[in-house]
Amino acid sequence: MEIYWVLGIPLVGGIFLALWGSRGNAPEINAFFSLLTLIAASILTARIVADGPMIVGGEGWFFIDSFNVFLVTLTAFVAFTTSLFSRPYMRIEKEHSRLNDKRLRLYHSSYQIFIGAMLLALTTNNMGILWVSMEAATLATVLLVSLYRTPASLEAAWKYFILCGVGIAQALFGTILLYFAAEKVLGSGGTALLWTHLNEVKGQLEPTVLQLAFVFLLVGYGTKVGLAPLHNWLPDAHAEGPTPVSAVLSGLLLNVALYAVMRSKVLVDGALGNDLAGNLMMGFGLLSVVLAAFLIKRQTDVKRMFAYSSIEHMGLVTFAFGMGGPVASFAGLLHMTMHSLTKSAIFFAVGHATQSAGTQLMAGIRGLIKTNPTIGWGLMLGTVAILGVPPFGVFASEFLIITTAMHEHAWATPFLLTALGVAFASIFGKVQPMVFGETELPRLPYQPALTPVFMHLALVLMLGLFIPPYLADWYRQAAALLGG
């Protein structure tokens, strides 16, 4: 029954906030529903850890195992901390007349629907419902990205809708091909798209059809992941939408889209018996890492710069999952966690920095360590963490990925090291004057709520120093489910 609470709370929250989301305490109500979702997800996680994988529903419509319950917990946690950050952030936006009560109601309602759609995508056992929930998340995000109703935000939302709409159409065609292959083995009906049924008979599915289906699924869901060359929507959506939306886009939605790719890869690997799916993922992943690293160097907008950083890191995770094997899959899962926690923390700090400076251009943001030390240190520590400096957890996951590549795919190592080096130099060189540069601006008159920033960074630091045995076992079980 826990799964119904996990899915039901965001739905009820979305409806409630659609009716009463313009009230003065709407940010607290949004955070309250997010907290309830996190509690329900924690209870579900404890149940799975204790009892193992679980199929729920009369025909098995929901399936929870170590892989997706890990992402459910991560999604619920980051959604809750983002709702805490958005309380003061959105109030300041209203004070600056960038938002009114009507748009705040739209924001809070769409936020809950967006979280609910992602949780449905993670927990459904039906590959068709997975596609529907990804489309629902896309539509909710369009409303969030266009919240300011400026020409730039409307253009970004339109680009996001068109590119991801085309991508999701490709994923639909891949899902249809998957059903076409499954129907011959499992018979017609909705149960032919249940992932657990497909996984049982994956060795009997037509290889040629599965091969073609995976190409469409990878291109379709890969667009949502932000893999190059399908990434063009991502920097604009991050730059023009509210910063809390940037945090959940980078920290959560990209993970959910990659989850859909990985569920498909498990089926294709079983049907083909070769490394085609892995090789395609390695190719797209490596291209994303290299292209994003060199595009970072050209950015002048701080949110766009960190958006390209998200493309780079999701490319690295995709490359790790493409390599496969126990170490690479473990490293990919760890890097997903580290990236979600770190990048959302960075956007929290960036949100307050851009509000205080009145601009997103890095040239206009200087001396944060003087105007507000907490924002400055939060941004600097987050940047150091995402760049893979030890002892933060990103270093551990990147080290595992690169050493595995050195051992199994040595040809890719120079590309990875060059790209990571370029990204390190570019981001650090741009952030350092933002934090420590000279400024004549006065100290901020208020203390921003940065508890979520340091909460996330503390977790990333802890996991870089020591991964608790039960958490390491959890990652190993999830990696084994991915064929690792």
Tab-separated table of C-alpha atoms in Angstrom:
chain	number	residue	atom	x	y	z
A	1	MET	CA	0.000	0.000	0.000
A	2	GLU	CA	2.967	2.343	0.462
A	3	ILE	CA	3.205	2.853	-3.282
A	4	TYR	CA	-0.278	4.378	-3.395
A	5	TRP	CA	0.725	6.936	-0.771
A	6	VAL	CA	3.889	7.796	-2.706
A	7	LEU	CA	1.857	8.438	-5.858
A	8	GLY	CA	-1.307	9.784	-4.250
A	9	ILE	CA	0.196	12.515	-2.075
A	10	PRO	CA	1.656	14.594	-4.971
A	11	LEU	CA	-1.599	14.201	-6.910
A	12	VAL	CA	-3.678	15.436	-3.973
A	13	GLY	CA	-1.125	18.170	-3.367
A	14	GLY	CA	-1.339	19.316	-6.977
A	15	ILE	CA	-5.134	19.506	-6.884
A	16	PHE	CA	-5.160	21.245	-3.500
A	17	LEU	CA	-2.594	23.840	-4.577
A	18	ALA	CA	-4.400	24.402	-7.873
A	19	LEU	CA	-7.355	25.599	-5.777
A	20	TRP	CA	-5.573	27.309	-2.892
A	21	GLY	CA	-2.033	27.796	-4.167
A	22	SER	CA	-2.230	31.591	-4.187
A	23	ARG	CA	-2.584	31.878	-0.418
A	24	GLY	CA	0.195	33.357	1.659
A	25	ASN	CA	1.075	30.006	3.206
A	26	ALA	CA	1.130	28.136	-0.130
A	27	PRO	CA	4.959	27.650	0.001
A	28	GLU	CA	4.593	25.958	3.389
A	29	ILE	CA	1.754	23.768	2.067
A	30	ASN	CA	3.931	22.793	-0.908
A	31	ALA	CA	6.770	21.861	1.461
A	32	PHE	CA	4.343	19.926	3.683
A	33	PHE	CA	3.100	17.749	0.805
A	34	SER	CA	6.712	17.206	-0.296
A	35	LEU	CA	7.601	16.107	3.239
A	36	LEU	CA	4.700	13.641	3.273
A	37	THR	CA	5.914	12.222	-0.046
A	38	LEU	CA	9.424	11.810	1.392
A	39	ILE	CA	8.057	10.002	4.463
A	40	ALA	CA	5.987	7.662	2.256
A	41	ALA	CA	9.016	7.008	0.031
A	42	SER	CA	11.164	6.234	3.087
A	43	ILE	CA	8.593	3.736	4.368
A	44	LEU	CA	8.444	2.115	0.905
A	45	THR	CA	12.235	1.920	0.821
A	46	ALA	CA	12.379	0.261	4.236
A	47	ARG	CA	9.803	-2.265	3.024
A	48	ILE	CA	11.821	-3.133	-0.092
A	49	VAL	CA	15.088	-3.398	1.848
A	50	ALA	CA	13.410	-5.774	4.303
A	51	ASP	CA	11.267	-7.873	1.941
A	52	GLY	CA	12.891	-7.559	-1.478
A	53	PRO	CA	11.276	-6.621	-4.846
A	54	MET	CA	7.537	-6.124	-4.832
A	55	ILE	CA	4.822	-6.256	-7.504
A	56	VAL	CA	1.669	-4.278	-6.660
A	57	GLY	CA	-1.741	-4.203	-8.309
A	58	GLY	CA	-4.148	-6.801	-9.640
A	59	GLU	CA	-2.231	-7.316	-12.881
A	60	GLY	CA	1.115	-6.125	-11.548
A	61	TRP	CA	0.867	-2.501	-12.629
A	62	PHE	CA	3.590	-1.362	-10.230
A	63	PHE	CA	6.995	-2.928	-9.682
A	64	ILE	CA	9.521	-1.850	-7.049
A	65	ASP	CA	13.056	-3.210	-6.735
A	66	SER	CA	16.414	-1.965	-5.458
A	67	PHE	CA	17.061	0.059	-8.609
A	68	ASN	CA	13.934	2.176	-8.804
A	69	VAL	CA	13.280	2.489	-5.062
A	70	PHE	CA	16.721	4.087	-4.770
A	71	LEU	CA	15.662	6.675	-7.337
A	72	VAL	CA	12.248	7.112	-5.658
A	73	THR	CA	13.974	7.997	-2.385
A	74	LEU	CA	16.423	10.348	-4.097
A	75	THR	CA	13.589	12.046	-6.019
A	76	ALA	CA	11.465	12.529	-2.908
A	77	PHE	CA	14.408	13.870	-0.891
A	78	VAL	CA	15.561	16.427	-3.481
A	79	ALA	CA	11.939	17.431	-4.144
A	80	PHE	CA	11.496	18.152	-0.421
A	81	THR	CA	14.710	20.161	-0.020
A	82	THR	CA	13.900	22.106	-3.206
A	83	SER	CA	10.474	22.975	-1.801
A	84	LEU	CA	12.230	24.334	1.300
A	85	PHE	CA	14.537	26.436	-0.863
A	86	SER	CA	11.672	27.704	-3.012
A	87	ARG	CA	9.813	29.168	-0.002
A	88	PRO	CA	12.002	32.273	0.424
A	89	TYR	CA	13.074	32.301	-3.222
A	90	MET	CA	9.570	32.548	-4.678
A	91	ARG	CA	8.511	35.115	-2.060
A	92	ILE	CA	11.408	37.361	-3.110
A	93	GLU	CA	10.413	36.877	-6.758
A	94	LYS	CA	6.922	38.083	-5.846
A	95	GLU	CA	8.338	41.087	-3.967
A	96	HIS	CA	10.348	41.954	-7.090
A	97	SER	CA	7.084	41.762	-9.112
A	98	ARG	CA	8.385	38.962	-11.321
A	99	LEU	CA	5.496	36.746	-10.209
A	100	ASN	CA	1.930	37.318	-9.038
A	101	ASP	CA	-0.475	35.199	-7.003
A	102	LYS	CA	-1.892	33.479	-10.091
A	103	ARG	CA	1.530	32.356	-11.301
A	104	LEU	CA	2.559	31.256	-7.814
A	105	ARG	CA	-0.507	29.027	-7.711
A	106	LEU	CA	0.464	27.594	-11.093
A	107	TYR	CA	4.019	27.027	-9.843
A	108	HIS	CA	3.049	25.186	-6.656
A	109	SER	CA	0.416	23.044	-8.361
A	110	SER	CA	2.645	22.159	-11.337
A	111	TYR	CA	5.525	21.373	-8.977
A	112	GLN	CA	3.526	18.678	-7.203
A	113	ILE	CA	2.179	17.257	-10.485
A	114	PHE	CA	5.733	17.197	-11.876
A	115	ILE	CA	7.035	15.266	-8.846
A	116	GLY	CA	4.074	12.865	-9.024
A	117	ALA	CA	4.660	12.208	-12.737
A	118	MET	CA	8.328	11.378	-12.128
A	119	LEU	CA	7.454	9.029	-9.255
A	120	LEU	CA	4.867	7.294	-11.465
A	121	ALA	CA	7.498	6.854	-14.194
A	122	LEU	CA	9.858	5.277	-11.670
A	123	THR	CA	7.347	2.856	-10.129
A	124	THR	CA	5.145	1.737	-13.009
A	125	ASN	CA	5.667	-1.767	-14.346
A	126	ASN	CA	4.089	-0.899	-17.694
A	127	MET	CA	6.378	0.487	-20.401
A	128	GLY	CA	3.387	2.294	-21.938
A	129	ILE	CA	2.498	4.022	-18.662
A	130	LEU	CA	6.181	4.911	-18.313
A	131	TRP	CA	5.919	6.784	-21.600
A	132	VAL	CA	2.673	8.507	-20.527
A	133	SER	CA	4.167	9.658	-17.229
A	134	MET	CA	7.262	11.023	-18.988
A	135	GLU	CA	4.955	13.001	-21.278
A	136	ALA	CA	3.034	14.292	-18.234
A	137	ALA	CA	6.321	15.390	-16.649
A	138	THR	CA	7.207	17.177	-19.903
A	139	LEU	CA	3.930	19.110	-19.964
A	140	ALA	CA	4.251	20.089	-16.299
A	141	THR	CA	7.809	21.298	-16.899
A	142	VAL	CA	6.722	23.429	-19.866
A	143	LEU	CA	4.405	25.350	-17.516
A	144	LEU	CA	7.196	25.747	-14.963
A	145	VAL	CA	9.833	26.914	-17.449
A	146	SER	CA	7.466	29.531	-18.932
A	147	LEU	CA	6.406	30.821	-15.495
A	148	TYR	CA	7.869	34.323	-15.894
A	149	ARG	CA	6.081	34.839	-19.236
A	150	THR	CA	8.999	36.830	-20.648
A	151	PRO	CA	9.839	36.435	-24.353
A	152	ALA	CA	12.979	34.485	-23.424
A	153	SER	CA	11.147	32.125	-21.046
A	154	LEU	CA	8.361	31.507	-23.555
A	155	GLU	CA	10.933	30.764	-26.254
A	156	ALA	CA	12.758	28.368	-23.906
A	157	ALA	CA	9.500	26.613	-23.005
A	158	TRP	CA	8.541	26.336	-26.675
A	159	LYS	CA	11.961	24.904	-27.586
A	160	TYR	CA	11.698	22.477	-24.680
A	161	PHE	CA	8.191	21.409	-25.741
A	162	ILE	CA	9.097	20.923	-29.416
A	163	LEU	CA	12.420	19.105	-28.936
A	164	CYS	CA	11.220	16.901	-26.090
A	165	GLY	CA	7.928	16.366	-27.922
A	166	VAL	CA	9.815	15.048	-30.931
A	167	GLY	CA	11.975	12.952	-28.611
A	168	ILE	CA	9.040	11.513	-26.721
A	169	ALA	CA	7.400	10.650	-30.061
A	170	GLN	CA	10.500	8.604	-30.917
A	171	ALA	CA	10.194	6.872	-27.542
A	172	LEU	CA	6.538	6.102	-28.307
A	173	PHE	CA	7.519	4.440	-31.573
A	174	GLY	CA	10.153	2.428	-29.713
A	175	THR	CA	7.518	1.352	-27.182
A	176	ILE	CA	5.198	0.276	-30.006
A	177	LEU	CA	7.997	-1.819	-31.507
A	178	LEU	CA	8.617	-3.342	-28.090
A	179	TYR	CA	4.944	-4.309	-27.874
A	180	PHE	CA	5.090	-5.707	-31.407
A	181	ALA	CA	7.918	-8.031	-30.358
A	182	ALA	CA	6.276	-8.948	-27.046
A	183	GLU	CA	2.848	-9.685	-28.530
A	184	LYS	CA	4.176	-12.711	-30.405
A	185	VAL	CA	5.451	-14.243	-27.165
A	186	LEU	CA	3.083	-12.938	-24.467
A	187	GLY	CA	-0.068	-12.443	-26.490
A	188	SER	CA	-2.040	-9.242	-27.036
A	189	GLY	CA	-3.224	-6.994	-24.231
A	190	GLY	CA	-1.756	-4.480	-21.825
A	191	THR	CA	0.156	-7.119	-19.882
A	192	ALA	CA	2.481	-7.582	-22.885
A	193	LEU	CA	4.128	-4.300	-21.907
A	194	LEU	CA	4.672	-5.178	-18.249
A	195	TRP	CA	8.414	-4.974	-17.665
A	196	THR	CA	8.508	-8.003	-15.349
A	197	HIS	CA	6.808	-10.140	-18.025
A	198	LEU	CA	9.145	-8.832	-20.713
A	199	ASN	CA	12.166	-9.493	-18.526
A	200	GLU	CA	11.133	-13.138	-18.062
A	201	VAL	CA	10.907	-13.786	-21.812
A	202	LYS	CA	13.537	-11.338	-23.110
A	203	GLY	CA	15.559	-14.195	-24.581
A	204	GLN	CA	12.582	-15.131	-26.793
A	205	LEU	CA	11.921	-11.647	-28.191
A	206	GLU	CA	12.765	-10.956	-31.832
A	207	PRO	CA	16.323	-9.486	-31.797
A	208	THR	CA	15.949	-7.367	-34.920
A	209	VAL	CA	12.810	-5.663	-33.626
A	210	LEU	CA	14.348	-5.110	-30.176
A	211	GLN	CA	17.453	-3.654	-31.784
A	212	LEU	CA	15.393	-1.112	-33.720
A	213	ALA	CA	13.179	-0.421	-30.692
A	214	PHE	CA	16.174	0.435	-28.516
A	215	VAL	CA	17.494	2.932	-31.061
A	216	PHE	CA	14.192	4.826	-30.898
A	217	LEU	CA	13.959	4.512	-27.108
A	218	LEU	CA	17.516	5.749	-26.638
A	219	VAL	CA	17.013	8.715	-28.965
A	220	GLY	CA	13.611	9.492	-27.446
A	221	TYR	CA	14.412	9.257	-23.753
A	222	GLY	CA	17.983	10.417	-24.443
A	223	THR	CA	16.512	13.751	-25.511
A	224	LYS	CA	15.071	14.082	-21.997
A	225	VAL	CA	18.417	13.042	-20.494
A	226	GLY	CA	20.039	15.892	-22.426
A	227	LEU	CA	22.452	13.703	-24.367
A	228	ALA	CA	24.266	15.417	-27.234
A	229	PRO	CA	23.325	16.198	-29.928
A	230	LEU	CA	19.769	16.247	-28.510
A	231	HIS	CA	20.605	18.638	-25.681
A	232	ASN	CA	19.675	22.046	-27.114
A	233	TRP	CA	16.576	22.536	-24.944
A	234	LEU	CA	18.355	22.026	-21.633
A	235	PRO	CA	20.494	25.197	-21.268
A	236	ASP	CA	17.586	27.457	-22.256
A	237	ALA	CA	15.148	25.733	-19.885
A	238	HIS	CA	17.592	26.064	-16.995
A	239	ALA	CA	18.460	29.680	-17.729
A	240	GLU	CA	14.954	31.050	-18.221
A	241	GLY	CA	12.899	29.094	-15.686
A	242	PRO	CA	12.804	29.724	-11.918
A	243	THR	CA	15.880	28.399	-10.128
A	244	PRO	CA	13.943	25.750	-8.107
A	245	VAL	CA	12.853	24.316	-11.464
A	246	SER	CA	16.489	24.219	-12.603
A	247	ALA	CA	17.332	22.264	-9.438
A	248	VAL	CA	14.709	19.556	-10.011
A	249	LEU	CA	15.371	19.417	-13.758
A	250	SER	CA	19.081	18.758	-13.248
A	251	GLY	CA	18.759	16.754	-10.062
A	252	LEU	CA	15.744	14.587	-10.879
A	253	LEU	CA	14.198	14.630	-14.364
A	254	LEU	CA	17.422	13.675	-16.129
A	255	ASN	CA	17.761	10.666	-13.802
A	256	VAL	CA	14.208	9.517	-14.512
A	257	ALA	CA	14.752	9.679	-18.273
A	258	LEU	CA	17.984	7.688	-17.933
A	259	TYR	CA	16.109	5.175	-15.778
A	260	ALA	CA	13.744	4.561	-18.714
A	261	VAL	CA	16.737	3.974	-20.995
A	262	MET	CA	18.263	1.489	-18.534
A	263	ARG	CA	15.055	-0.524	-18.154
A	264	SER	CA	14.988	-0.802	-21.948
A	265	LYS	CA	18.683	-1.735	-22.098
A	266	VAL	CA	18.183	-4.706	-19.754
A	267	LEU	CA	15.576	-6.141	-22.138
A	268	VAL	CA	17.643	-5.495	-25.262
A	269	ASP	CA	20.801	-7.014	-23.774
A	270	GLY	CA	18.862	-10.186	-22.976
A	271	ALA	CA	17.355	-10.375	-26.452
A	272	LEU	CA	20.482	-9.591	-28.482
A	273	GLY	CA	23.182	-11.201	-26.387
A	274	ASN	CA	25.722	-8.592	-27.516
A	275	ASP	CA	26.943	-5.117	-26.554
A	276	LEU	CA	25.022	-3.056	-29.108
A	277	ALA	CA	22.974	-1.153	-26.511
A	278	GLY	CA	26.023	-0.541	-24.354
A	279	ASN	CA	28.103	0.681	-27.289
A	280	LEU	CA	25.388	3.133	-28.345
A	281	MET	CA	25.161	4.478	-24.808
A	282	MET	CA	28.929	4.808	-24.575
A	283	GLY	CA	28.983	6.731	-27.852
A	284	PHE	CA	26.231	9.173	-26.896
A	285	GLY	CA	27.650	9.519	-23.383
A	286	LEU	CA	31.195	10.271	-24.516
A	287	LEU	CA	29.979	12.772	-27.128
A	288	SER	CA	27.950	14.541	-24.430
A	289	VAL	CA	30.902	14.747	-22.035
A	290	VAL	CA	33.283	16.164	-24.641
A	291	LEU	CA	30.844	18.572	-26.301
A	292	ALA	CA	29.490	19.959	-23.018
A	293	ALA	CA	32.985	20.467	-21.583
A	294	PHE	CA	34.017	22.710	-24.477
A	295	LEU	CA	30.681	24.570	-24.561
A	296	ILE	CA	31.016	25.402	-20.849
A	297	LYS	CA	34.017	27.561	-21.722
A	298	ARG	CA	31.868	29.871	-23.861
A	299	GLN	CA	29.110	30.587	-21.321
A	300	THR	CA	28.488	33.974	-19.700
A	301	ASP	CA	25.221	33.081	-17.890
A	302	VAL	CA	25.829	31.189	-14.645
A	303	LYS	CA	22.717	29.006	-14.939
A	304	ARG	CA	23.520	28.091	-18.529
A	305	MET	CA	27.050	27.155	-17.486
A	306	PHE	CA	25.820	24.733	-14.845
A	307	ALA	CA	23.205	23.420	-17.286
A	308	TYR	CA	26.023	22.372	-19.618
A	309	SER	CA	27.722	20.841	-16.584
A	310	SER	CA	24.597	18.681	-16.127
A	311	ILE	CA	24.903	17.507	-19.739
A	312	GLU	CA	28.520	16.595	-19.069
A	313	HIS	CA	27.754	14.599	-15.932
A	314	MET	CA	24.726	12.795	-17.375
A	315	GLY	CA	26.927	11.885	-20.336
A	316	LEU	CA	29.451	10.437	-17.886
A	317	VAL	CA	26.734	8.374	-16.166
A	318	THR	CA	25.435	7.156	-19.533
A	319	PHE	CA	28.972	6.167	-20.522
A	320	ALA	CA	29.372	4.228	-17.254
A	321	PHE	CA	26.116	2.340	-17.732
A	322	GLY	CA	27.099	1.659	-21.333
A	323	MET	CA	30.337	0.004	-20.184
A	324	GLY	CA	28.316	-2.265	-17.884
A	325	GLY	CA	29.793	-4.635	-15.348
A	326	PRO	CA	29.600	-4.476	-11.549
A	327	VAL	CA	32.107	-1.648	-11.005
A	328	ALA	CA	30.903	0.643	-13.814
A	329	SER	CA	27.217	0.157	-12.906
A	330	PHE	CA	27.990	0.792	-9.229
A	331	ALA	CA	29.913	3.933	-10.205
A	332	GLY	CA	27.074	5.101	-12.462
A	333	LEU	CA	24.512	4.773	-9.675
A	334	LEU	CA	26.826	6.536	-7.222
A	335	HIS	CA	27.443	9.341	-9.710
A	336	MET	CA	23.696	9.787	-10.272
A	337	THR	CA	23.312	10.295	-6.521
A	338	MET	CA	26.268	12.643	-6.213
A	339	HIS	CA	25.234	14.720	-9.211
A	340	SER	CA	21.625	15.084	-8.028
A	341	LEU	CA	22.634	16.225	-4.551
A	342	THR	CA	25.499	18.475	-5.648
A	343	LYS	CA	23.918	20.129	-8.666
A	344	SER	CA	20.685	20.933	-6.828
A	345	ALA	CA	22.776	22.466	-4.010
A	346	ILE	CA	24.637	24.586	-6.565
A	347	PHE	CA	21.398	25.866	-8.070
A	348	PHE	CA	20.117	26.732	-4.588
A	349	ALA	CA	23.207	28.901	-4.029
A	350	VAL	CA	23.068	30.321	-7.565
A	351	GLY	CA	19.401	31.263	-7.068
A	352	HIS	CA	20.169	33.469	-4.087
A	353	ALA	CA	23.292	34.869	-5.788
A	354	THR	CA	21.379	35.940	-8.906
A	355	GLN	CA	18.572	37.420	-6.822
A	356	SER	CA	21.008	39.502	-4.777
A	357	ALA	CA	22.972	40.663	-7.834
A	358	GLY	CA	19.900	41.201	-10.021
A	359	THR	CA	21.514	39.391	-12.959
A	360	GLN	CA	22.457	35.899	-14.133
A	361	LEU	CA	25.493	37.156	-16.042
A	362	MET	CA	28.655	36.066	-14.265
A	363	ALA	CA	30.333	39.408	-15.010
A	364	GLY	CA	27.731	41.105	-12.809
A	365	ILE	CA	28.142	38.725	-9.855
A	366	ARG	CA	31.240	39.516	-7.817
A	367	GLY	CA	32.447	39.264	-4.238
A	368	LEU	CA	29.788	36.940	-2.842
A	369	ILE	CA	32.104	36.097	0.039
A	370	LYS	CA	31.807	39.771	1.105
A	371	THR	CA	28.152	40.477	0.363
A	372	ASN	CA	26.964	37.200	1.905
A	373	PRO	CA	29.511	34.623	3.082
A	374	THR	CA	27.005	31.759	3.260
A	375	ILE	CA	26.035	32.145	-0.387
A	376	GLY	CA	29.687	32.501	-1.361
A	377	TRP	CA	30.858	29.447	0.538
A	378	GLY	CA	27.853	27.429	-0.584
A	379	LEU	CA	28.573	28.178	-4.246
A	380	MET	CA	32.315	27.596	-3.881
A	381	LEU	CA	31.983	24.295	-2.014
A	382	GLY	CA	29.307	23.107	-4.450
A	383	THR	CA	31.550	23.977	-7.386
A	384	VAL	CA	34.542	22.196	-5.870
A	385	ALA	CA	32.342	19.165	-5.190
A	386	ILE	CA	30.877	18.948	-8.717
A	387	LEU	CA	34.363	19.308	-10.230
A	388	GLY	CA	35.398	16.082	-8.522
A	389	VAL	CA	37.826	17.430	-5.945
A	390	PRO	CA	38.438	14.931	-3.128
A	391	PRO	CA	37.141	14.128	-0.583
A	392	PHE	CA	33.699	14.861	-2.055
A	393	GLY	CA	31.725	11.900	-3.388
A	394	VAL	CA	31.873	13.016	-7.037
A	395	PHE	CA	35.606	12.263	-6.956
A	396	ALA	CA	34.935	8.664	-5.870
A	397	SER	CA	32.370	7.999	-8.621
A	398	GLU	CA	34.431	9.704	-11.346
A	399	PHE	CA	37.548	7.824	-10.227
A	400	LEU	CA	35.703	4.494	-10.526
A	401	ILE	CA	34.345	5.376	-13.967
A	402	ILE	CA	37.684	6.532	-15.370
A	403	THR	CA	39.698	3.625	-13.960
A	404	THR	CA	37.147	1.176	-15.358
A	405	ALA	CA	37.407	2.909	-18.743
A	406	MET	CA	41.211	2.662	-18.569
A	407	HIS	CA	40.941	-1.062	-17.975
A	408	GLU	CA	38.181	-1.969	-20.428
A	409	HIS	CA	38.052	0.840	-23.020
A	410	ALA	CA	41.438	2.539	-22.979
A	411	TRP	CA	40.683	4.418	-26.222
A	412	ALA	CA	38.063	6.529	-24.405
A	413	THR	CA	40.306	7.563	-21.501
A	414	PRO	CA	42.084	10.512	-23.240
A	415	PHE	CA	38.725	11.974	-24.299
A	416	LEU	CA	37.306	11.677	-20.779
A	417	LEU	CA	40.373	13.138	-19.078
A	418	THR	CA	40.645	16.014	-21.562
A	419	ALA	CA	36.953	16.875	-21.227
A	420	LEU	CA	36.998	16.741	-17.430
A	421	GLY	CA	40.153	18.886	-17.375
A	422	VAL	CA	38.634	21.519	-19.665
A	423	ALA	CA	35.398	21.587	-17.625
A	424	PHE	CA	37.372	21.901	-14.378
A	425	ALA	CA	39.428	24.839	-15.619
A	426	SER	CA	36.454	26.611	-17.205
A	427	ILE	CA	34.035	26.332	-14.281
A	428	PHE	CA	36.585	27.039	-11.557
A	429	GLY	CA	37.969	30.003	-13.486
A	430	LYS	CA	34.482	31.512	-13.853
A	431	VAL	CA	33.223	30.841	-10.311
A	432	GLN	CA	36.345	32.013	-8.448
A	433	PRO	CA	35.850	35.766	-9.202
A	434	MET	CA	32.113	35.431	-8.527
A	435	VAL	CA	32.951	34.357	-4.992
A	436	PHE	CA	36.241	36.097	-4.178
A	437	GLY	CA	36.289	39.009	-6.645
A	438	GLU	CA	36.221	42.679	-5.696
A	439	THR	CA	32.832	44.327	-5.297
A	440	GLU	CA	31.362	47.580	-4.058
A	441	LEU	CA	27.954	46.099	-3.301
A	442	PRO	CA	26.820	46.295	0.340
A	443	ARG	CA	26.253	43.254	2.489
A	444	LEU	CA	22.851	41.646	1.983
A	445	PRO	CA	20.242	42.900	4.472
A	446	TYR	CA	18.756	39.411	4.900
A	447	GLN	CA	20.113	35.941	5.546
A	448	PRO	CA	18.983	33.521	2.819
A	449	ALA	CA	17.767	30.034	3.687
A	450	LEU	CA	20.736	27.896	2.661
A	451	THR	CA	20.161	24.918	4.946
A	452	PRO	CA	19.332	22.680	1.914
A	453	VAL	CA	22.668	23.650	0.303
A	454	PHE	CA	24.818	22.557	3.212
A	455	MET	CA	22.595	19.548	3.917
A	456	HIS	CA	23.240	18.256	0.383
A	457	LEU	CA	26.941	19.052	0.461
A	458	ALA	CA	27.331	17.347	3.849
A	459	LEU	CA	25.817	14.171	2.368
A	460	VAL	CA	28.126	14.383	-0.663
A	461	LEU	CA	31.140	14.842	1.625
A	462	MET	CA	30.066	11.966	3.865
A	463	LEU	CA	29.619	9.606	0.910
A	464	GLY	CA	33.020	10.654	-0.388
A	465	LEU	CA	34.663	9.704	2.903
A	466	PHE	CA	32.603	6.660	3.813
A	467	ILE	CA	29.750	4.765	2.179
A	468	PRO	CA	27.774	2.903	4.873
A	469	PRO	CA	27.788	-0.879	4.262
A	470	TYR	CA	24.004	-1.092	3.885
A	471	LEU	CA	24.087	1.689	1.262
A	472	ALA	CA	26.972	0.023	-0.594
A	473	ASP	CA	25.007	-3.260	-0.620
A	474	TRP	CA	22.006	-1.362	-1.953
A	475	TYR	CA	24.057	0.038	-4.832
A	476	ARG	CA	25.496	-3.434	-5.561
A	477	GLN	CA	21.992	-4.961	-5.705
A	478	ALA	CA	20.819	-2.223	-8.060
A	479	ALA	CA	23.946	-2.654	-10.208
A	480	ALA	CA	23.280	-6.414	-10.406
A	481	LEU	CA	19.757	-5.701	-11.695
A	482	LEU	CA	21.320	-3.677	-14.510
A	483	GLY	CA	23.470	-6.599	-15.529
A	484	GLY	CA	26.456	-5.536	-13.467
